[in-house]
Structures are given as structure tokens and as C-alpha cells.
Short mmCIF file of C-alpha atoms and ligand atoms in Angstrom, two decimals:
data_model
loop_
_atom_site.label_atom_id
_atom_site.label_comp_id
_atom_site.label_asym_id
_atom_site.label_seq_id
_atom_site.Cartn_x
_atom_site.Cartn_y
_atom_site.Cartn_z
CA MET A 1 57.70 306.45 -16.74
CA SER A 2 55.75 303.77 -18.60
CA LYS A 3 52.16 303.19 -17.52
CA PHE A 4 52.83 299.43 -17.49
CA ASP A 5 54.36 297.28 -14.72
CA TYR A 6 56.90 295.95 -17.21
CA ASP A 7 58.30 296.80 -20.64
CA LEU A 8 58.38 293.09 -21.48
CA PHE A 9 56.66 290.19 -19.81
CA VAL A 10 57.58 286.65 -20.83
CA ILE A 11 55.21 283.71 -20.43
CA GLY A 12 57.21 280.54 -19.78
CA ALA A 13 60.70 280.12 -18.33
CA GLY A 14 62.01 277.41 -20.64
CA SER A 15 65.08 277.72 -22.85
CA GLY A 16 63.54 280.29 -25.23
CA GLY A 17 61.76 282.35 -22.59
CA VAL A 18 64.75 282.56 -20.25
CA ARG A 19 67.07 283.61 -23.08
CA GLY A 20 64.60 286.21 -24.36
CA ALA A 21 64.02 287.64 -20.86
CA ARG A 22 67.71 287.82 -19.98
CA MET A 23 68.82 289.38 -23.23
CA ALA A 24 65.98 291.89 -23.19
CA ALA A 25 66.75 292.85 -19.58
CA ALA A 26 70.38 293.40 -20.56
CA THR A 27 69.23 296.27 -22.81
CA GLY A 28 68.05 298.11 -19.69
CA ILE A 29 64.31 297.48 -19.86
CA ARG A 30 62.09 296.13 -17.05
CA VAL A 31 61.35 292.45 -17.59
CA GLY A 32 59.12 289.98 -15.74
CA ILE A 33 58.60 286.29 -16.40
CA ALA A 34 55.90 283.81 -15.38
CA GLU A 35 56.45 280.09 -14.88
CA GLY A 36 53.73 277.69 -13.79
CA ARG A 37 56.00 274.71 -13.10
CA ARG A 38 59.75 275.09 -12.54
CA VAL A 39 62.20 277.47 -14.17
CA GLY A 40 64.15 275.58 -16.84
CA GLY A 41 61.31 274.20 -18.95
CA THR A 42 61.12 271.09 -21.08
CA CYS A 43 64.70 270.83 -22.31
CA VAL A 44 66.36 271.24 -18.94
CA LEU A 45 63.85 269.42 -16.71
CA ARG A 46 61.77 267.04 -18.82
CA GLY A 47 63.54 266.67 -22.15
CA CYS A 48 66.98 266.97 -23.72
CA VAL A 49 69.08 267.05 -20.54
CA PRO A 50 67.54 264.27 -18.40
CA LYS A 51 66.96 262.18 -21.53
CA LYS A 52 70.62 262.44 -22.51
CA LEU A 53 71.67 261.40 -18.98
CA LEU A 54 69.52 258.28 -19.37
CA VAL A 55 71.04 257.68 -22.81
CA TYR A 56 74.52 257.72 -21.23
CA ALA A 57 73.29 255.22 -18.62
CA ALA A 58 71.93 252.94 -21.33
CA HIS A 59 75.17 253.02 -23.30
CA PHE A 60 77.13 251.42 -20.48
CA ALA A 61 75.27 248.16 -21.09
CA HIS A 62 77.19 247.67 -24.35
CA ASP A 63 80.37 249.23 -23.02
CA PHE A 64 80.65 246.61 -20.27
CA GLU A 65 80.16 243.81 -22.78
CA ASP A 66 82.58 245.35 -25.27
CA ALA A 67 85.26 245.84 -22.62
CA ALA A 68 85.74 242.06 -22.43
CA ALA A 69 87.04 242.06 -26.02
CA TYR A 70 89.74 244.48 -24.87
CA GLY A 71 90.90 242.30 -22.02
CA TRP A 72 88.81 243.69 -19.18
CA ARG A 73 87.43 241.15 -16.78
CA LEU A 74 84.35 242.36 -14.92
CA ARG A 75 81.84 240.72 -12.69
CA PRO A 76 78.42 240.84 -14.41
CA PRO A 77 77.29 244.40 -13.70
CA THR A 78 73.85 245.21 -12.34
CA HIS A 79 71.91 248.41 -12.78
CA GLU A 80 70.00 250.37 -10.14
CA TRP A 81 67.29 252.39 -11.87
CA ALA A 82 66.36 254.28 -8.70
CA HIS A 83 69.95 255.49 -8.33
CA LEU A 84 69.96 256.76 -11.90
CA ILE A 85 66.73 258.72 -11.42
CA ALA A 86 67.94 260.21 -8.13
CA ALA A 87 71.25 261.28 -9.72
CA LYS A 88 69.39 262.73 -12.69
CA ASN A 89 67.09 264.67 -10.35
CA GLN A 90 70.05 266.09 -8.50
CA GLU A 91 71.43 267.41 -11.78
CA THR A 92 68.12 268.88 -13.00
CA ASP A 93 67.66 270.54 -9.58
CA ARG A 94 71.12 272.06 -9.95
CA LEU A 95 70.28 273.35 -13.42
CA ASN A 96 66.95 274.74 -12.19
CA GLY A 97 68.93 276.73 -9.58
CA ILE A 98 71.32 278.00 -12.25
CA TYR A 99 68.44 279.18 -14.45
CA VAL A 100 66.75 280.96 -11.52
CA ASN A 101 70.03 282.73 -10.76
CA LEU A 102 70.60 283.66 -14.39
CA LEU A 103 67.23 285.41 -14.40
CA LYS A 104 67.75 287.10 -11.05
CA ASN A 105 71.25 288.27 -11.93
CA ALA A 106 69.89 289.74 -15.16
CA GLY A 107 67.30 291.68 -13.13
CA VAL A 108 64.32 289.68 -14.42
CA GLU A 109 61.50 289.35 -11.86
CA ILE A 110 60.11 285.81 -11.58
CA HIS A 111 56.38 285.27 -10.95
CA GLU A 112 55.23 281.79 -10.03
CA GLY A 113 51.99 280.75 -11.71
CA TYR A 114 50.37 280.30 -15.10
CA ALA A 115 49.63 283.45 -17.06
CA SER A 116 46.42 284.18 -18.93
CA PHE A 117 45.47 287.23 -20.97
CA ILE A 118 42.83 289.63 -19.66
CA ASP A 119 43.57 292.03 -22.53
CA SER A 120 46.57 292.46 -24.81
CA HIS A 121 48.56 294.34 -22.13
CA THR A 122 47.18 292.71 -19.00
CA LEU A 123 47.79 289.25 -17.61
CA ASN A 124 46.49 287.29 -14.70
CA VAL A 125 49.46 285.42 -13.24
CA GLY A 126 48.41 283.07 -10.47
CA GLY A 127 45.69 285.53 -9.38
CA LYS A 128 47.91 288.64 -9.67
CA LYS A 129 47.19 291.31 -12.30
CA ILE A 130 50.31 292.29 -14.25
CA THR A 131 50.56 294.79 -17.10
CA SER A 132 53.25 295.00 -19.72
CA GLU A 133 53.94 297.01 -22.86
CA ARG A 134 54.95 293.88 -24.78
CA ILE A 135 54.34 290.23 -24.06
CA LEU A 136 56.42 287.31 -25.32
CA ILE A 137 54.74 283.90 -25.27
CA ALA A 138 57.29 281.10 -24.84
CA SER A 139 55.08 278.52 -23.18
CA GLY A 140 56.41 275.47 -25.05
CA ALA A 141 54.53 272.26 -25.73
CA ARG A 142 53.40 269.15 -23.92
CA PRO A 143 53.01 265.50 -24.90
CA PHE A 144 49.95 264.62 -26.97
CA VAL A 145 47.92 261.60 -25.90
CA PRO A 146 44.93 260.69 -28.09
CA GLU A 147 41.45 260.46 -26.58
CA ILE A 148 41.12 256.68 -26.31
CA PRO A 149 39.69 254.45 -23.62
CA GLY A 150 42.32 253.84 -20.95
CA ARG A 151 44.52 256.82 -21.87
CA GLU A 152 44.77 257.51 -18.12
CA TYR A 153 46.84 254.33 -17.72
CA SER A 154 49.52 255.59 -20.09
CA ILE A 155 52.55 257.71 -19.38
CA THR A 156 54.51 260.15 -21.56
CA SER A 157 58.15 261.16 -21.61
CA ASP A 158 57.43 263.46 -18.63
CA GLU A 159 56.67 260.51 -16.38
CA ALA A 160 59.13 258.12 -18.04
CA LEU A 161 61.94 260.28 -16.72
CA ASP A 162 60.66 259.94 -13.17
CA LEU A 163 59.70 256.26 -12.95
CA MET A 164 60.54 254.72 -9.61
CA SER A 165 61.38 251.39 -11.23
CA ARG A 166 62.12 250.16 -14.73
CA PRO A 167 59.31 248.20 -16.38
CA GLU A 168 60.07 244.65 -17.50
CA ARG A 169 57.92 245.26 -20.60
CA ILE A 170 57.00 248.57 -22.21
CA VAL A 171 54.95 249.48 -25.27
CA ILE A 172 55.97 252.81 -26.79
CA VAL A 173 53.46 254.41 -29.15
CA GLY A 174 55.02 256.57 -31.86
CA ALA A 175 58.10 256.49 -34.06
CA GLY A 176 59.54 259.98 -33.85
CA TYR A 177 62.52 261.39 -31.94
CA ILE A 178 61.13 260.67 -28.49
CA ALA A 179 59.86 257.16 -29.22
CA VAL A 180 63.12 255.87 -30.67
CA GLU A 181 65.24 257.57 -28.01
CA PHE A 182 63.25 255.96 -25.18
CA ALA A 183 63.12 252.63 -27.00
CA GLY A 184 66.93 252.66 -26.94
CA ILE A 185 67.10 253.64 -23.28
CA PHE A 186 64.68 250.98 -22.03
CA ALA A 187 65.97 248.23 -24.32
CA GLU A 188 69.63 248.75 -23.38
CA LEU A 189 68.76 248.77 -19.69
CA GLY A 190 66.97 245.44 -20.01
CA SER A 191 63.28 246.08 -20.72
CA GLU A 192 61.38 244.23 -23.40
CA VAL A 193 60.34 247.04 -25.77
CA THR A 194 57.59 247.08 -28.37
CA LEU A 195 57.43 250.11 -30.63
CA LEU A 196 54.08 250.80 -32.29
CA VAL A 197 54.84 252.53 -35.58
CA ARG A 198 51.78 254.05 -37.24
CA SER A 199 53.36 254.75 -40.64
CA GLN A 200 57.15 254.96 -40.84
CA LEU A 201 60.01 255.02 -38.41
CA LEU A 202 61.32 258.61 -38.18
CA ARG A 203 59.12 260.06 -40.89
CA GLY A 204 60.85 263.10 -42.38
CA PHE A 205 64.35 261.66 -41.92
CA ASP A 206 66.42 260.18 -44.73
CA ARG A 207 64.99 256.73 -45.54
CA ASP A 208 68.39 255.01 -45.56
CA ILE A 209 69.10 256.36 -42.10
CA ALA A 210 65.68 255.29 -40.82
CA GLY A 211 66.24 251.84 -42.37
CA GLU A 212 69.58 251.48 -40.60
CA LEU A 213 67.96 252.45 -37.29
CA GLU A 214 65.16 249.98 -37.85
CA ALA A 215 67.69 247.19 -38.33
CA ALA A 216 69.71 248.31 -35.30
CA LEU A 217 66.60 248.42 -33.09
CA GLU A 218 65.64 244.94 -34.21
CA ARG A 219 69.17 243.67 -33.53
CA SER A 220 68.94 245.06 -30.02
CA GLY A 221 65.70 243.17 -29.41
CA VAL A 222 63.17 245.97 -29.86
CA LYS A 223 59.99 244.64 -31.43
CA LEU A 224 58.63 246.92 -34.14
CA VAL A 225 54.93 246.66 -34.89
CA PHE A 226 53.91 248.54 -38.02
CA GLY A 227 50.49 249.91 -38.90
CA GLY A 228 47.47 251.12 -36.99
CA GLU A 229 46.85 253.21 -33.93
CA VAL A 230 46.08 252.33 -30.34
CA SER A 231 42.34 251.97 -29.94
CA GLY A 232 42.29 251.33 -26.19
CA ILE A 233 44.30 250.36 -23.13
CA TYR A 234 42.78 247.90 -20.66
CA LYS A 235 44.01 246.95 -17.21
CA ASP A 236 43.68 243.89 -15.05
CA ASP A 237 45.43 242.99 -11.77
CA LYS A 238 48.83 242.39 -13.24
CA GLU A 239 49.18 243.97 -16.65
CA TYR A 240 47.85 246.22 -19.38
CA THR A 241 46.52 245.17 -22.75
CA VAL A 242 47.08 247.56 -25.64
CA GLU A 243 44.57 247.07 -28.41
CA THR A 244 45.24 248.46 -31.85
CA SER A 245 42.98 249.46 -34.74
CA GLU A 246 44.47 246.53 -36.67
CA GLY A 247 43.13 244.05 -34.13
CA ARG A 248 46.31 243.37 -32.16
CA ALA A 249 46.28 242.90 -28.39
CA ILE A 250 49.67 243.41 -26.75
CA LYS A 251 50.26 242.62 -23.08
CA THR A 252 52.62 244.92 -21.22
CA ASP A 253 53.61 246.45 -17.87
CA LEU A 254 53.68 250.05 -19.09
CA VAL A 255 52.39 252.07 -22.04
CA MET A 256 54.16 255.24 -23.09
CA PHE A 257 52.85 257.71 -25.68
CA ALA A 258 55.50 259.49 -27.74
CA ALA A 259 53.09 260.54 -30.43
CA GLY A 260 54.03 264.18 -30.88
CA ARG A 261 53.56 267.29 -28.78
CA ASP A 262 50.88 269.97 -28.56
CA PRO A 263 51.66 273.67 -28.14
CA ASN A 264 50.77 274.98 -24.68
CA ILE A 265 47.99 277.46 -25.33
CA GLU A 266 45.22 276.04 -23.17
CA GLY A 267 43.93 278.36 -20.46
CA MET A 268 46.04 281.26 -21.71
CA GLY A 269 43.02 283.38 -22.60
CA LEU A 270 44.20 283.84 -26.18
CA GLU A 271 40.56 284.19 -27.24
CA ASN A 272 40.41 287.38 -25.12
CA ILE A 273 42.93 289.10 -27.38
CA GLY A 274 42.13 287.36 -30.67
CA VAL A 275 45.59 286.00 -31.47
CA GLU A 276 45.49 284.05 -34.73
CA LEU A 277 46.28 280.35 -34.52
CA LYS A 278 47.86 277.97 -37.01
CA SER A 279 45.71 274.85 -37.57
CA GLY A 280 43.85 275.82 -34.40
CA ARG A 281 46.68 274.59 -32.19
CA ALA A 282 49.85 276.71 -32.47
CA ILE A 283 50.40 280.46 -32.34
CA GLU A 284 50.74 282.02 -35.78
CA VAL A 285 53.65 284.46 -36.06
CA ASP A 286 55.33 286.40 -38.86
CA GLU A 287 59.03 286.15 -39.69
CA PHE A 288 59.83 288.43 -36.73
CA SER A 289 57.90 286.23 -34.25
CA GLN A 290 55.14 288.85 -34.02
CA THR A 291 51.59 287.53 -33.60
CA SER A 292 48.47 289.04 -35.14
CA VAL A 293 48.25 291.24 -32.01
CA GLU A 294 50.87 293.97 -32.42
CA ASN A 295 52.44 293.96 -28.95
CA VAL A 296 52.35 290.18 -28.51
CA TYR A 297 55.18 287.94 -29.77
CA ALA A 298 55.73 284.20 -29.59
CA ILE A 299 58.78 281.94 -29.89
CA GLY A 300 59.69 278.29 -29.47
CA ASP A 301 57.54 275.15 -29.53
CA VAL A 302 54.28 277.08 -28.97
CA THR A 303 54.69 278.41 -32.53
CA ASP A 304 55.34 274.92 -33.96
CA ARG A 305 58.00 276.09 -36.40
CA MET A 306 60.97 273.85 -35.62
CA ALA A 307 60.64 272.27 -32.19
CA LEU A 308 64.28 272.30 -31.11
CA THR A 309 65.84 274.06 -28.10
CA PRO A 310 68.63 275.83 -30.00
CA VAL A 311 66.04 277.06 -32.51
CA ALA A 312 63.89 278.53 -29.71
CA ILE A 313 66.99 280.27 -28.37
CA HIS A 314 67.81 281.59 -31.85
CA GLU A 315 64.23 282.88 -32.20
CA ALA A 316 64.58 284.60 -28.80
CA MET A 317 67.81 286.33 -29.88
CA CYS A 318 66.23 287.49 -33.15
CA PHE A 319 63.24 288.84 -31.22
CA VAL A 320 65.43 290.83 -28.82
CA ASP A 321 67.62 292.16 -31.65
CA THR A 322 64.58 293.18 -33.69
CA VAL A 323 62.50 294.76 -30.95
CA TYR A 324 65.06 296.12 -28.49
CA LYS A 325 68.32 296.55 -30.39
CA ASP A 326 67.18 298.10 -33.64
CA ARG A 327 68.73 295.16 -35.53
CA ARG A 328 65.81 293.69 -37.41
CA ARG A 329 66.45 290.03 -38.20
CA SER A 330 64.37 286.93 -38.58
CA PRO A 331 65.29 283.36 -37.64
CA ASN A 332 67.05 281.33 -40.31
CA TYR A 333 65.88 277.72 -40.53
CA GLU A 334 68.21 276.62 -43.31
CA PHE A 335 70.74 273.89 -42.54
CA VAL A 336 69.78 273.41 -38.90
CA PRO A 337 71.71 270.36 -37.71
CA THR A 338 69.87 268.00 -35.43
CA ALA A 339 70.45 264.72 -33.67
CA VAL A 340 68.38 261.83 -32.44
CA PHE A 341 69.94 260.20 -29.41
CA SER A 342 68.85 256.73 -30.39
CA GLN A 343 71.16 253.71 -30.07
CA PRO A 344 73.10 254.26 -32.28
CA PRO A 345 72.62 258.01 -32.55
CA ILE A 346 71.72 259.92 -35.68
CA GLY A 347 73.15 263.25 -36.78
CA THR A 348 71.76 265.09 -39.74
CA VAL A 349 71.79 268.42 -41.52
CA GLY A 350 70.16 269.54 -44.73
CA LEU A 351 67.86 267.73 -47.10
CA ASP A 352 67.14 264.02 -47.09
CA GLU A 353 67.40 262.25 -50.45
CA GLU A 354 63.66 262.24 -51.17
CA ALA A 355 63.26 265.94 -50.37
CA ALA A 356 66.37 266.81 -52.40
CA ILE A 357 65.07 264.93 -55.46
CA LYS A 358 61.69 266.62 -55.07
CA LYS A 359 63.37 270.02 -54.95
CA PHE A 360 66.12 269.61 -57.55
CA GLY A 361 65.04 266.69 -59.70
CA LYS A 362 68.34 264.85 -59.70
CA VAL A 363 71.04 264.67 -57.06
CA ASP A 364 74.33 262.87 -56.55
CA VAL A 365 74.48 260.54 -53.56
CA TYR A 366 77.55 259.20 -51.78
CA THR A 367 77.26 256.58 -49.05
CA SER A 368 79.51 254.59 -46.79
CA ARG A 369 78.60 251.75 -44.44
CA PHE A 370 81.18 250.12 -42.22
CA ARG A 371 81.76 248.38 -38.90
CA PRO A 372 83.41 250.98 -36.62
CA MET A 373 87.01 250.18 -35.70
CA LYS A 374 86.08 249.66 -32.05
CA HIS A 375 83.92 246.72 -33.06
CA THR A 376 86.57 244.98 -35.12
CA LEU A 377 87.62 243.40 -31.82
CA THR A 378 84.19 243.14 -30.17
CA LYS A 379 82.69 241.66 -33.37
CA ARG A 380 79.45 243.36 -32.37
CA ASP A 381 76.91 243.66 -35.17
CA HIS A 382 77.08 247.41 -35.08
CA PHE A 383 77.46 249.58 -38.13
CA SER A 384 77.88 253.20 -39.05
CA PHE A 385 76.27 254.61 -42.15
CA MET A 386 77.02 257.97 -43.73
CA LYS A 387 75.47 259.74 -46.64
CA LEU A 388 76.13 262.92 -48.59
CA ILE A 389 73.67 264.46 -51.01
CA VAL A 390 75.18 266.79 -53.57
CA HIS A 391 73.59 269.22 -55.98
CA PRO A 392 74.92 268.07 -59.38
CA GLU A 393 75.27 271.52 -60.98
CA SER A 394 76.58 273.67 -58.14
CA ASP A 395 78.46 270.75 -56.49
CA LYS A 396 77.14 272.04 -53.13
CA VAL A 397 76.57 269.49 -50.40
CA ILE A 398 72.88 269.90 -49.54
CA GLY A 399 72.40 266.96 -47.21
CA CYS A 400 74.65 265.17 -44.77
CA HIS A 401 73.37 262.26 -42.68
CA MET A 402 74.92 259.77 -40.33
CA ILE A 403 73.86 257.00 -38.01
CA GLY A 404 76.56 255.60 -35.77
CA ASP A 405 78.66 256.40 -32.74
CA ASP A 406 79.39 260.11 -32.32
CA ALA A 407 76.96 261.07 -35.11
CA ALA A 408 75.58 263.98 -33.08
CA GLU A 409 79.05 265.40 -32.42
CA ILE A 410 80.05 265.02 -36.07
CA ALA A 411 76.83 266.60 -37.40
CA GLN A 412 77.58 269.85 -35.57
CA GLY A 413 80.75 270.42 -37.62
CA MET A 414 79.02 269.33 -40.81
CA GLY A 415 76.38 271.95 -40.03
CA ILE A 416 79.00 274.68 -40.35
CA ALA A 417 80.25 273.27 -43.65
CA LEU A 418 76.78 273.13 -45.19
CA LYS A 419 75.82 276.51 -43.77
CA ILE A 420 78.73 278.19 -45.51
CA GLY A 421 77.91 276.39 -48.75
CA ALA A 422 80.74 273.86 -48.90
CA THR A 423 80.95 271.92 -52.16
CA LYS A 424 81.77 268.26 -52.59
CA ALA A 425 85.13 269.46 -53.95
CA ASP A 426 85.71 271.28 -50.63
CA PHE A 427 84.91 268.07 -48.75
CA ASP A 428 87.30 266.15 -51.03
CA ALA A 429 90.05 268.74 -50.51
CA THR A 430 89.80 268.37 -46.74
CA ILE A 431 92.31 266.00 -45.18
CA GLY A 432 90.72 263.30 -43.04
CA ILE A 433 91.63 262.54 -39.44
CA HIS A 434 92.76 258.95 -39.27
CA PRO A 435 91.47 256.67 -37.84
CA THR A 436 88.05 258.16 -37.23
CA ALA A 437 84.57 257.57 -38.54
CA ALA A 438 84.24 261.24 -39.49
CA GLU A 439 87.00 260.94 -42.09
CA GLU A 440 84.57 258.99 -44.25
CA PHE A 441 82.77 262.24 -44.96
CA VAL A 442 85.86 263.58 -46.74
CA THR A 443 86.91 260.36 -48.44
CA MET A 444 83.73 259.22 -50.22
CA ARG A 445 84.59 259.30 -53.93
CA GLU A 446 82.18 256.90 -55.67
CA LYS A 447 78.74 258.22 -56.53
CA ARG A 448 76.04 255.76 -55.64
CA VAL A 449 74.41 254.38 -58.76
CA PRO A 450 70.88 255.84 -58.94
CA LYS A 451 68.31 253.25 -57.84
CA GLU A 452 66.62 252.97 -61.24
CA GLU A 453 70.00 252.21 -62.94
CA SER A 454 71.24 249.68 -60.37
P1 NDP B 501 57.40 263.56 -33.61
O1 NDP B 501 56.55 264.57 -34.24
O2 NDP B 501 58.86 263.52 -33.94
O3 NDP B 501 56.83 262.10 -33.89
C1 NDP B 501 55.51 261.76 -33.56
C2 NDP B 501 55.35 260.29 -33.82
O4 NDP B 501 54.12 259.85 -33.26
C3 NDP B 501 55.32 259.94 -35.30
O5 NDP B 501 55.99 258.73 -35.47
C4 NDP B 501 53.81 259.82 -35.56
O6 NDP B 501 53.52 258.93 -36.59
C5 NDP B 501 53.36 259.19 -34.26
N1 NDP B 501 51.94 259.42 -33.97
C6 NDP B 501 51.27 260.57 -33.93
N2 NDP B 501 49.99 260.38 -33.56
C7 NDP B 501 49.87 259.04 -33.37
C8 NDP B 501 48.79 258.22 -32.98
N3 NDP B 501 47.59 258.71 -32.72
N4 NDP B 501 49.03 256.88 -32.88
C9 NDP B 501 50.24 256.37 -33.15
N5 NDP B 501 51.30 257.11 -33.51
C10 NDP B 501 51.10 258.43 -33.62
O7 NDP B 501 57.13 263.74 -32.07
P2 NDP B 501 57.95 263.42 -30.76
O8 NDP B 501 56.92 263.36 -29.70
O9 NDP B 501 58.86 262.25 -30.93
O10 NDP B 501 58.85 264.71 -30.59
C11 NDP B 501 58.29 266.02 -30.59
C12 NDP B 501 59.30 267.03 -31.04
O11 NDP B 501 60.25 267.21 -30.01
C13 NDP B 501 60.09 266.62 -32.26
O12 NDP B 501 59.49 267.09 -33.44
C14 NDP B 501 61.43 267.22 -32.05
O13 NDP B 501 61.51 268.44 -32.74
C15 NDP B 501 61.51 267.47 -30.57
N6 NDP B 501 62.51 266.59 -29.98
C16 NDP B 501 63.81 266.72 -30.33
C17 NDP B 501 64.76 265.88 -29.81
C18 NDP B 501 66.18 266.02 -30.23
O14 NDP B 501 66.53 267.04 -30.78
N7 NDP B 501 67.00 264.99 -30.00
C19 NDP B 501 64.40 264.83 -28.86
C20 NDP B 501 63.01 264.76 -28.58
C21 NDP B 501 62.11 265.62 -29.12
P3 NDP B 501 53.37 259.41 -38.12
O15 NDP B 501 54.74 259.49 -38.66
O16 NDP B 501 52.55 258.33 -38.73
O17 NDP B 501 52.66 260.73 -38.07
#
């Protein structure tokens, strides 16, 4: 009998932690898990799931308008924000219940409370001392808000998902995934949205895709303000004033920070065990998710590798295989498809053009931009844009990007193609499905003329 209370104790019951705990318990070991908030974590309760429900809600705004072009006659629809939030809460409560049951049915013991290290095998969980042979940190991340005057007046995506009413005007600070997704949600539902972009919209994404999104946001009425950071937020009786380092003063009803996320390591007592950190903020791990302390592992956003739910789950599976199933394997981060649920959505896998040129020198680029068939009748100024980046010698497709309806759904299939090393010739040999947008990916024949030659 082990001298520890558990063989494995997991800190954090989000997507990665729950998967790691369940799969480890299935190998017959004793597993406990600590959660300080609610079982389910960011993705299920404060991120991907509730956000996507709000994205669906936002989409109806256009759908109602577009329906008229197809002969539907509707009274002008109205939207009840409070109903949406209540319905969303009902669904996240349901999912929370499912996650609790998944853990219980797997034999994982749930401990409510935040965990902090006393030593490398001993934790304090909400005042209770718990020992474990191994410990897996899967504590996730939380929104970052810079230390500026008036930061207490701002909200983050956590609170945006629980607002009791929709603001008439909102300033969103940031230009990453979360900022553009919420800009789309609020704008479609009727708010006046200002997006404060410090450097570039969607830095790290293909520039053509980001450019298309910029144009689409502007068409939908979102005001993009480039350059500078927020220097302070000031409040009077009826509104807030957001001041920027470039001397702007923007009046608004609500300020939301979507300026990145910080790994959750605060108060965890990591200094008591001497775990090495990356840039002082994320847990450093090796390719098997092992920290500098032998029996302590970490997965998911707290390690700041690739902050995506399916990646955290993949890291959890690799951890369990390596440590408990004698199948040593490390997470593979190549060709991870991802989507931004902006309006319109973006789906992408592989290298963007700039990164591909940096890596390979020269690449072949194929693009297609068109008005989707649905909008031939609605005449809406709404476009889809698709792009393939091909390695000229091997003919392998190394980047595939789309902005437009269904981009997220399409990118998943493209992910398989790129993962198995499909060439442009393989794409060309594939018969398209007509009429779809996705068929463009297998019918693009003309290489784009390189910019310097055009
Ligand atoms: P991101 O890292 O994607 O973007 C952060 C943004 O905030 C950047 O535009 C950055 O600008 C800007 N920024 C940072 N600091 C400041 C500042 N002080 N003032 C003004 N702007 C600032 O972070 P998000 O919060 O959007 O998302 C966090 C992570 O969550 C993502 O990396 C993603 O992995 C994940 N996520 C995934 C989703 C999905 O899969 N659909 C959805 C939502 C989140 P700059 O470019 O100049 O640095």
C-alpha cells in the first residue's frame, strides 16, 4: 500500500485536468482532483462553449435580414439579452453536472478548494492536507488586465459572458481571438463596438486573412482604433472615458480587456518546491509535460505552450500514456487546426505566408475570394477568402487558411489532409462537392503572382 493518499492528484478540473484524471483512474490507480471554482473549467464554463452559444445568437441578426431575400416576411425581430444569458447558464450548468459525473463514474475523488504545495508530495486543498505520489498541475489561465488607473471598472471575457444587459457602447482592448470574437458578438447584437488594436489585428495569423477580417469588421460597423495602449479608465455618473497612450479619449458604457491570459500559478506555493518557470509566468515542462520537480507534471494553459482546449486534452492523454501506460509519447504541435469564431469565422491550419517564407524562402500561394452563393440573392457585402500555401519542391500543402461561413468546420478536414502530408497534386486530384465553398480548396489552379513581380 502506497504511503500517499493518492497515486495521482490533479490540480484544476478544466478540460485537461478532467481528461488526465479520468484516463489515469481508468488504469486502476487512485486519483483525486482539486477545483477552486466549478468543475468544467474555462472552456466549458467561461470560454469556448458559452462564447460559441453567444456567437450563434449573434448570427441570427444577419439570418433574419437575409431571409427576406428568400421570400420570408418577418416582423422586425427583437433580442432579449437576459434570456440568452439565462439559457446559456442552463447549458453550462448541465455541462458542469456532466463533468462532475464523468469524474465520479471514473472513481476520481473531487476536492473543492484551491490547492497549494507544502512540499512536492503534499498539498493544502482548502485547508485539508493531501498527499500524492505524483501531482499534475492543470490550473489553466485567467484574463490579463494591465495595472492602470481605473482597471477595476473594466471587465474581461469572464464577466462579459454573464452581463445582465447588453451595453449600448463597448470598448474592447486587444486584437486576438477573444477580442475579435466578442467584437462580433456585441456588434451583431446591436452594440456600438470600438476595438483598440495595439499593433495588428490577429497577430500571428495570415495577413491576408487578418486583412479580410478587418474589412469585414469595419463593414459591420466595428470601429478599429490602431496604436497605443490604454493608459487609464475614468468614470463619471453616466459613462466611462478610456484614455490611451496616444492621447485619445473614448467615451463608452463598458470596457472589456481581451489582452491575453496569464497562467494560473498565483498562490500555488510553487516556490515551496522550486518548480522552474518560463519567463517567470508559466510552468516550464519538458516534452513529456514533466516539470523540473520529478514527480510534478503540468499540462494545458498553465504551461503556455498552445492555449487550446483540444491541445490540453492531447497533452493529458500523452501524460497518461507516458506515465501510466508505458507508452512514452510527447504532444505533437504540428498542423494543429484552429478557428476564430469571429463574424465571419476563420479556420486555419499550418503556416501563414510570412512564416512559410521565413522557413522555406519561397512558397507557392493560391487564393480565392468570392461572394458565397447564399449572398448572391441577399446582395450582402460578405465574402469568403481561401488561401493555400505550398512548398514548391515537395508540393506539400503547408498552410491552409479560410475566412468565411463554415471556415471552422472546413478547417477540421483540412487539418487531416495537412497532417498526413497531402500535396497540392492530391488536392487537385480530389473531386469537389458542388456547390460548396469548400470545393474552392480543390479547384484553385492559378498560382498567385508573387508580390514583388505583380
Ligand atoms: P491573444 O494572445 O490571442 O491576444 C492578445 C491581444 O491583446 C493581442 O492583440 C495583443 O496585442 C493585445 N494586448 C496585449 N497586451 C495589451 C495591452 N497592454 N494593451 C492593449 N492590447 C494588448 O489573447 P486572447 O486573450 O485573445 O486569447 C488568449 C488565448 O486563448 C489565445 O491565445 C487562444 O489560444 C485562446 N483562445 C482560443 C479561442 C479559439 O480557439 N477560438 C478563443 C479564445 C481564446 P499585440 O498583438 O500587440 O501583442
